[in-house]
Coordinates of C-alpha atoms and ligand atoms in Angstrom, one line a residue:
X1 CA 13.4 -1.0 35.3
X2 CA 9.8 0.4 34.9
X3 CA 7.1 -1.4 33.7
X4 CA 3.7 -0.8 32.4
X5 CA 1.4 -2.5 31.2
X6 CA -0.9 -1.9 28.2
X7 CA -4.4 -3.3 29.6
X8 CA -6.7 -4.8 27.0
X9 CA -8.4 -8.0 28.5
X10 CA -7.1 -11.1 27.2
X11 CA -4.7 -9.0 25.0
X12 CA -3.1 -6.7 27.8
X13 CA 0.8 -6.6 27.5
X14 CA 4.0 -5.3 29.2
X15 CA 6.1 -2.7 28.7
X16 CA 9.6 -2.8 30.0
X17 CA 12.1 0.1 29.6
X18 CA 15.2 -0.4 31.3
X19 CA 18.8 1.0 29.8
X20 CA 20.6 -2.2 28.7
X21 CA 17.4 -4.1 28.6
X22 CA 18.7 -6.3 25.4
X23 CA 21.4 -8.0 26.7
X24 CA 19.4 -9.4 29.9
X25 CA 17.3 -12.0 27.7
X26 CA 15.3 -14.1 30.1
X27 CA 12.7 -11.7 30.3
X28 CA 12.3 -12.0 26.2
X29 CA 12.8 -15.5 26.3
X30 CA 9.5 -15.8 28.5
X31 CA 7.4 -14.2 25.7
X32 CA 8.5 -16.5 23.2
X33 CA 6.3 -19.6 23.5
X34 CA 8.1 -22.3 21.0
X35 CA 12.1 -23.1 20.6
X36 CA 11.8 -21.1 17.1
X37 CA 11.6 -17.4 16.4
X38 CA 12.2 -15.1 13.4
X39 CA 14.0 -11.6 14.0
X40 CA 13.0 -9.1 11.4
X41 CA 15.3 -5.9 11.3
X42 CA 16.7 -3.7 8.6
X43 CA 20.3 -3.8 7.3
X44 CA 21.2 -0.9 9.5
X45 CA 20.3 -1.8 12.8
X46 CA 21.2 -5.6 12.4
X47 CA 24.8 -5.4 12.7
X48 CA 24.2 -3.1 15.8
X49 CA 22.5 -5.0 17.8
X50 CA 21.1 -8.5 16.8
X51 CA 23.7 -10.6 17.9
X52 CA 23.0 -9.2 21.4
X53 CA 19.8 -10.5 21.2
X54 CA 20.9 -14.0 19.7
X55 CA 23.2 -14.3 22.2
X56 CA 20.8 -13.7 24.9
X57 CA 18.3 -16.5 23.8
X58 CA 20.6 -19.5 23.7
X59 CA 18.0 -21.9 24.3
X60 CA 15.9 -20.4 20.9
X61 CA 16.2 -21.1 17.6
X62 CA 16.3 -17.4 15.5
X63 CA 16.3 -16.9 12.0
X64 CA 16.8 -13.4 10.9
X65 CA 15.3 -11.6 8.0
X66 CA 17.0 -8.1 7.0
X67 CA 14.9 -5.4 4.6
X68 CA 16.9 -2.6 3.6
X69 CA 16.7 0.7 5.6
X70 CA 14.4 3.5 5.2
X71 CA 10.9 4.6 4.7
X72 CA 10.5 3.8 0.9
X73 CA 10.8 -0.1 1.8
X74 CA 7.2 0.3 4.1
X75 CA 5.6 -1.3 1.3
X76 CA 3.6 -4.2 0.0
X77 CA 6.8 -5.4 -1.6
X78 CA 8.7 -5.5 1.7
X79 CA 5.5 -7.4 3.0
X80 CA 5.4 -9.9 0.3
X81 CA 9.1 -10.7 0.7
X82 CA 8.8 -10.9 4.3
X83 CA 5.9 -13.6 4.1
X84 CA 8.1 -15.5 1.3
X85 CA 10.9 -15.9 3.9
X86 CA 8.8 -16.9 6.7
X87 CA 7.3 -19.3 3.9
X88 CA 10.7 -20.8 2.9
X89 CA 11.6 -20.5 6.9
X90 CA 8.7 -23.0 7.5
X91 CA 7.6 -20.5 10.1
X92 CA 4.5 -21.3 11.5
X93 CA 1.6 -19.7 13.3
X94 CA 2.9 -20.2 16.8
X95 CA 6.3 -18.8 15.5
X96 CA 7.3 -15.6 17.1
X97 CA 8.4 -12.5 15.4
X98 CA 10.5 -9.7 16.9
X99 CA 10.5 -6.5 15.4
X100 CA 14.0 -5.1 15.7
X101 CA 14.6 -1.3 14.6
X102 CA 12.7 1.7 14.2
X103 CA 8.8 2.6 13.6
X104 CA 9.1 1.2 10.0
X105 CA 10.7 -1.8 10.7
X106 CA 7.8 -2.5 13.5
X107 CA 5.0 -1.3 11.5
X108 CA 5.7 -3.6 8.7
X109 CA 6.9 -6.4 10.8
X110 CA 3.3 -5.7 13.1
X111 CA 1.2 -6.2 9.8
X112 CA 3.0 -9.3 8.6
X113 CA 2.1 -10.7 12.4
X114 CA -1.6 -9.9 11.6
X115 CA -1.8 -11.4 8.3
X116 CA 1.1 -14.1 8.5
X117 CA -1.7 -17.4 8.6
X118 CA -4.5 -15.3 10.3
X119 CA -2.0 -14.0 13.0
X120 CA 0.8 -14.7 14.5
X121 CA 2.9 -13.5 18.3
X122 CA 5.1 -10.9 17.5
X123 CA 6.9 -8.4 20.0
X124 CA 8.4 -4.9 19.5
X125 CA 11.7 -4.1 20.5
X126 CA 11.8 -0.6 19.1
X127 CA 15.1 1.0 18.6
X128 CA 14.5 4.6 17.8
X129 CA 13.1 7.5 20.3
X130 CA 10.0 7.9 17.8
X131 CA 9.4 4.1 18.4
X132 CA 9.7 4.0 21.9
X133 CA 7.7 6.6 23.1
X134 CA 4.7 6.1 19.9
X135 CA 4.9 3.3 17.3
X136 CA 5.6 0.4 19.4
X137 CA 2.8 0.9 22.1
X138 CA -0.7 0.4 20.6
X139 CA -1.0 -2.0 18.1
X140 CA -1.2 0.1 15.1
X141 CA 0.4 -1.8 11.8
X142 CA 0.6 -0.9 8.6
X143 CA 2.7 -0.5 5.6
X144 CA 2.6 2.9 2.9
X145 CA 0.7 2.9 -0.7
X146 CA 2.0 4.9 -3.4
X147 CA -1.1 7.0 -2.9
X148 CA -1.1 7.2 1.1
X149 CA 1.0 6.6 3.8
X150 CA -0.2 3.6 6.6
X151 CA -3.0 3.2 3.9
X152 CA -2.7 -0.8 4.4
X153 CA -2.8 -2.4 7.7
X154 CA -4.6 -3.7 11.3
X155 CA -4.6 -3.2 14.2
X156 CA -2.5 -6.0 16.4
X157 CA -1.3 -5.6 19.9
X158 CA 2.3 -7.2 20.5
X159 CA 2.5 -9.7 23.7
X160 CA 5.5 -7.2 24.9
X161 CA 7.5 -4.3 23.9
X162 CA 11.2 -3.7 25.2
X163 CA 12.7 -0.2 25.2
X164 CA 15.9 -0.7 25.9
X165 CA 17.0 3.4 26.2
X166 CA 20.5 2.6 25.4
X167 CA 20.5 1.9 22.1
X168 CA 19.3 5.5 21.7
X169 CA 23.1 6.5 21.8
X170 CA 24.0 5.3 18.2
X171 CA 20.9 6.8 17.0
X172 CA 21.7 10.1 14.9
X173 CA 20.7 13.0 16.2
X174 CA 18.2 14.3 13.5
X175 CA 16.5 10.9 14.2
X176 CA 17.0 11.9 18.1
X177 CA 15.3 15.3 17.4
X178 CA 12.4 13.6 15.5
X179 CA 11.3 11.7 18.2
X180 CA 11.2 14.3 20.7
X181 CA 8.3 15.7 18.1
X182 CA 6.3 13.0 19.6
X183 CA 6.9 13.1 22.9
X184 CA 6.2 17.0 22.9
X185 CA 2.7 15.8 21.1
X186 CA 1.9 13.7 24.2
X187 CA 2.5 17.1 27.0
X188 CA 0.4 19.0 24.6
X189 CA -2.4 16.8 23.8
X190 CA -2.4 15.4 27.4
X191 CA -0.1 16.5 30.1
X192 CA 0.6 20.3 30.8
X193 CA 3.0 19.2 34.0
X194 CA 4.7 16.6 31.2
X195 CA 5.3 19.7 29.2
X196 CA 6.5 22.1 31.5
X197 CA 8.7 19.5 32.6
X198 CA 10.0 19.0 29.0
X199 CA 10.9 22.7 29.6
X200 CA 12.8 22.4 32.2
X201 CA 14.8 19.4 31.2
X202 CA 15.1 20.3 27.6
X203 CA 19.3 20.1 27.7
X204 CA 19.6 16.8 30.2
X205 CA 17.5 15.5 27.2
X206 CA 19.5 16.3 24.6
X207 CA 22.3 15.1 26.4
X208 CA 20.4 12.0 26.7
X209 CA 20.7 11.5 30.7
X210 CA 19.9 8.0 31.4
X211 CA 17.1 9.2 34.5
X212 CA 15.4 11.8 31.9
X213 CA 15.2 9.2 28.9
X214 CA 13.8 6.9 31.2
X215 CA 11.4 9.6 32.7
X216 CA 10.4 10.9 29.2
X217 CA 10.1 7.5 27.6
X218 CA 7.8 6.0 30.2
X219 CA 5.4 8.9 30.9
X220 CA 5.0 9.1 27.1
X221 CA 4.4 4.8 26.6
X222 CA 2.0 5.7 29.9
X223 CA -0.3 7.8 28.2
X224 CA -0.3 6.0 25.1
X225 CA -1.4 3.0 27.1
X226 CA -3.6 4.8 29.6
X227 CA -5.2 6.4 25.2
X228 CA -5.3 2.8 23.9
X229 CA -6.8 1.2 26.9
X230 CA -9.8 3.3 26.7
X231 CA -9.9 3.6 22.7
X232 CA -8.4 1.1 21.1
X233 CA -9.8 1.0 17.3
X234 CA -9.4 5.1 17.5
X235 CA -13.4 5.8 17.5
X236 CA -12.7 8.9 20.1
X237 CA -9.7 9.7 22.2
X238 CA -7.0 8.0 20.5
X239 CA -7.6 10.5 17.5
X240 CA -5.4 13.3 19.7
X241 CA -2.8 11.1 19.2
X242 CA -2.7 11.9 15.5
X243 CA -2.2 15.9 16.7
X244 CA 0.2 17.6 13.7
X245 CA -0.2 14.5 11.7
X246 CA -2.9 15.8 9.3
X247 CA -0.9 18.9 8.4
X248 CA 2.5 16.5 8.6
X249 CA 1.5 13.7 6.5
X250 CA 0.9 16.0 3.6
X251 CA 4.3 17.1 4.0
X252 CA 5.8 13.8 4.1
X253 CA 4.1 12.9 1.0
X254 CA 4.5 15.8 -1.1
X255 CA 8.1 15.8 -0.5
X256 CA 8.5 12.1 -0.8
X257 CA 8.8 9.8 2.1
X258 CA 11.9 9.5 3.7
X259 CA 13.2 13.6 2.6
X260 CA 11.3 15.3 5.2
X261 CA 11.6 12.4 8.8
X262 CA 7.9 11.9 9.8
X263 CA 8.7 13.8 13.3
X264 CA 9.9 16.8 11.5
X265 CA 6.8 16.8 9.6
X266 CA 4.8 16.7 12.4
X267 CA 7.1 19.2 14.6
X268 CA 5.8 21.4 11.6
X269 CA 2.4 20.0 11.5
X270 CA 2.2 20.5 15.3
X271 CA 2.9 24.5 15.4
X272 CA 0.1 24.5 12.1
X273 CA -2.4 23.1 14.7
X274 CA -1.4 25.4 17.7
X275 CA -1.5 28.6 15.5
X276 CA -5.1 27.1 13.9
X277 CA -5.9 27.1 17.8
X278 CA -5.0 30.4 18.0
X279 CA -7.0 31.9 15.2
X280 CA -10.3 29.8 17.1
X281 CA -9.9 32.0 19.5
X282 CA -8.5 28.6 21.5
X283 CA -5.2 28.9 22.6
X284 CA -3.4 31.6 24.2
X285 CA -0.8 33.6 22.2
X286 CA 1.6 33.4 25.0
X287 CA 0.6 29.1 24.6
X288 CA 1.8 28.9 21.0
X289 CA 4.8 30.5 21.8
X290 CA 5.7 28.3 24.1
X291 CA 5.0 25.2 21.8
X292 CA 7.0 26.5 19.3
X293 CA 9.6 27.4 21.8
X294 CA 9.8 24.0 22.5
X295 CA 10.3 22.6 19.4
X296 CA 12.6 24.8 18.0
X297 CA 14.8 23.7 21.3
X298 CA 15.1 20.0 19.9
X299 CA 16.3 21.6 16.6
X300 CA 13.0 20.6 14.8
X301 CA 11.0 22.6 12.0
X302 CA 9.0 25.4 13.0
X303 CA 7.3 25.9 9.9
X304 CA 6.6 23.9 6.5
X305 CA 8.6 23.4 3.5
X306 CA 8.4 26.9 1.5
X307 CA 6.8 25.5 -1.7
X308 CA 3.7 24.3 0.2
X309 CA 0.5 26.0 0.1
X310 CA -3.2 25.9 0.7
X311 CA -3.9 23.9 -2.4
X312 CA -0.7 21.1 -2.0
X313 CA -1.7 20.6 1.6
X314 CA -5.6 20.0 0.4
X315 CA -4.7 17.8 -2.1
X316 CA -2.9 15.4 0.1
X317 CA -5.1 16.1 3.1
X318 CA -8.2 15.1 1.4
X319 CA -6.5 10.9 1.5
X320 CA -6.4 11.6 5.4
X321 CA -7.6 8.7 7.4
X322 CA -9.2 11.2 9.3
X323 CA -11.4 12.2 6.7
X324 CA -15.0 10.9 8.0
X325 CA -18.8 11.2 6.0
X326 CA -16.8 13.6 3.9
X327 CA -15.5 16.0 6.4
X328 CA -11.7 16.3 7.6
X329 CA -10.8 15.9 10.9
X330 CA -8.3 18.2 12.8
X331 CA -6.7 18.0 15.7
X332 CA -6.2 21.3 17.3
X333 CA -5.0 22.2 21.0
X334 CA -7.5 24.3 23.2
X335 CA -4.9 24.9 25.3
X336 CA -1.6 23.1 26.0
X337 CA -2.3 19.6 27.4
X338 CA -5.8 19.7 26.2
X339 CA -7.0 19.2 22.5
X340 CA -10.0 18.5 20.4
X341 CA -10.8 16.6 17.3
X342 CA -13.1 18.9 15.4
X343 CA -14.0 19.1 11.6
X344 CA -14.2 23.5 12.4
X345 CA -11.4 24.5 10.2
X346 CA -12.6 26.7 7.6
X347 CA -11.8 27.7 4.0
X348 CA -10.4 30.8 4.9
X349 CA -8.9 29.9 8.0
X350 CA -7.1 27.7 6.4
X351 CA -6.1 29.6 3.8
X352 CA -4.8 32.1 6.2
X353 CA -2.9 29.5 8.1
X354 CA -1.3 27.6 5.1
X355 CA -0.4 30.6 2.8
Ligands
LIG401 N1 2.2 2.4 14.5 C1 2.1 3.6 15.0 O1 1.3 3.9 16.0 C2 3.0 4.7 14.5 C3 3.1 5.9 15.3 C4 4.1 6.8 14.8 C5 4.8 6.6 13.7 N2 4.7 5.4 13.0 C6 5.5 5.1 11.9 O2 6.8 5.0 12.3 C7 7.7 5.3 11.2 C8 8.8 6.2 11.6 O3 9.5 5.6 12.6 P1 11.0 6.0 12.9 O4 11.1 7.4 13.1 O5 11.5 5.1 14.0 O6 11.8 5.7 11.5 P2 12.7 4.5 11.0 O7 12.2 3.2 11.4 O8 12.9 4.7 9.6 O9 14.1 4.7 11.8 C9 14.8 5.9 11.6 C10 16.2 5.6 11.2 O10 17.0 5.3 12.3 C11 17.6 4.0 12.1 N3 17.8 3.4 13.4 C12 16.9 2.7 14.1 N4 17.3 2.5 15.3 C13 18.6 2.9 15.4 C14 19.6 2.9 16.4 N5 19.4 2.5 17.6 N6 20.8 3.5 16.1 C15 21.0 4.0 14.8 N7 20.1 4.0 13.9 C16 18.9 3.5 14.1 C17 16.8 3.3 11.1 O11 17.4 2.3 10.4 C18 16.4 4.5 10.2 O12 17.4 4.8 9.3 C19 6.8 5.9 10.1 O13 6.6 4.9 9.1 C20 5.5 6.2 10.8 O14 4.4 6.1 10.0 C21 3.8 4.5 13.4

């Protein structure tokens, strides 16, 4: 088992990744504080694996609520229903919520925590490789608005977050894939030994070996806690974090959530940012090869949907979170595992680049 924790004072939490965590549940039973908790999951993941959880909290009282899958049911509709079932649940403010599934499912499940009665415990047991290595680490919540994606939510830290790396095996591979987007992000933002060594191990990955999952999954939750320590409410730093986002939002929301998976749009997003490194003068031809190399290896999107352009990416761009006293903010590699937040993109840079 590894474990790390995520330190922020009074609010520092574990993180333990282990294969097989879920069925060992004393551990999860010491991070729930009353005899009553409240499972949230979607209708896909629940029959895989919350009776292993039920079963390993005998002692605890757990009521389940179950949102259909997908990225379309992020919304304040999900939210609203979720509040109305803890409401008819008579869940408390001491009651505990787990969030059972994939980034979605803990996103939405994190901002009801925030807002259920001023706040309430909740803990992440992501089940998808996106969520274990990025979503559930950090403390980011949210839910989607027609007119932007995460544009509603807080920021709440967890009290723990279980990876269990098993139930990656029943994940599809496209969804497999799309999470390896992220972890790529953290060796090129971050960690050029992380990266090289995601070169080197590329096919024990996609084989899933249980010693490079485990590897991958906690270097990746380390950096994100070693990010979030130092910059929690993302005023520096933890803006790297959001590398190929810009670029891969827009391409989420001009095809419609859900058509393009949010890793593939940032795989895509990603090599956008390495080649606008490139035309800076920043990165080193031979350096963007290698990133796209890389991606292309997980079976990941190299470049973006064919009907997208300079103006289609603006328009979408311009609802960026990023966007601050007017200007947009990009994240661009220098070189791989260092990058910059910098508003320096111009017109016809961009142009060039998106074209
Ligand atoms: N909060 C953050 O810091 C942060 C960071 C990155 C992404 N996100 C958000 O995360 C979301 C994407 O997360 P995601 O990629 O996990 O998507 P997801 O939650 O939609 O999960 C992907 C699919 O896999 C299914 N699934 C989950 N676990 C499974 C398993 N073990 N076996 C089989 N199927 C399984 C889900 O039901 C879904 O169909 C986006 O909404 C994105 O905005 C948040």
């Amino acid at each position: 088992m590894t474990t790390l924790t995520v330190k922020l004072g009074e609010r520092s939490y574990p993180i333990f990744i282990q294969p097989s965590l879920l069925s060992q549940g004393n551990k999860l039973a010491d991070y729930i504080k009353t005899d009553k908790a409240v499972l949230v999951t979607n209708d896909l993941v629940d029959p895989l694996y919350s009776q292993t959880i039920i079963a390993s909290l005998p002692d605890i009282k757990i009521d389940k609520i179950v949102i259909a899958d997908g990225e379309q049911h992020k919304n304040l509709a999900s939210f609203e229903h979720v509040i109305t079932q803890l409401l008819n649940m008579s869940a408390a403010r001491d009651t505990t919520l787990i969030a059972l599934g994939g980034g979605v499912i803990g996103d939405l499940t994190g901002f009801v925590a925030a807002s259920f009665q001023r706040g309430m415990p909740f803990i992440q047991i992501p089940t998808t490789l996106l969520s274990q290595v990025d979503s559930s680490v950090g403390g980011k919540t949210a839910v989607n608005h027609p007119l932007g994606k995460n544009m509603i939510g807080a920021f709440y830290q967890p009290k723990a977050v279980f990876i269990d790396t098993k139930t990656l095996q029943t994940l599809p591979a496209k969804e497999f894939s799309a999470g390896m987007a992220e972890v790529i992000k953290y060796g090129i933002i971050y960690d050029k030994a992380f990266f090289e060594w995601l070169e080197q191990n590329t096919a024990q990955l996609i084989a899933q070996d249980v010693d490079a999952l485990q590897y991958a999954i906690a270097r990746c939750c380390e950096i994100k806690a070693e990010i979030v320590a130092i910059d929690e409410r993302e005023s520096g730093l933890r803006a790297l974090l959001n590398l190929g986002h810009t670029f891969g939002h827009a391409i989420e929301a001009e095809q419609g959530y859900g058509n393009w998976l949010h890793g593939e749009a940032v795989a895509a997003g990603m090599v956008l940012a390495a080649k606008a490194g490139q035309m800076k003068g920043w990165m080193q031809t031979e350096e963007v090869q290698r990133v796209i190399a890389l991606i292309e290896a997980f079976a990941l999107p190299i470049t973006p949907p064919t009907d997208m352009g300079y103006d289609t990416f603006m328009q979408h761009m311009v609802h960026d979170k990023k966007v601050q006293a007017g200007k947009l903010n990009y994240i661009i590699p220098k070189a791989i595992g260092e990058a910059i937040v910098t508003p320096e993109l111009d017109e016809t840079l961009l142009k060039n680049l998106l074209n």
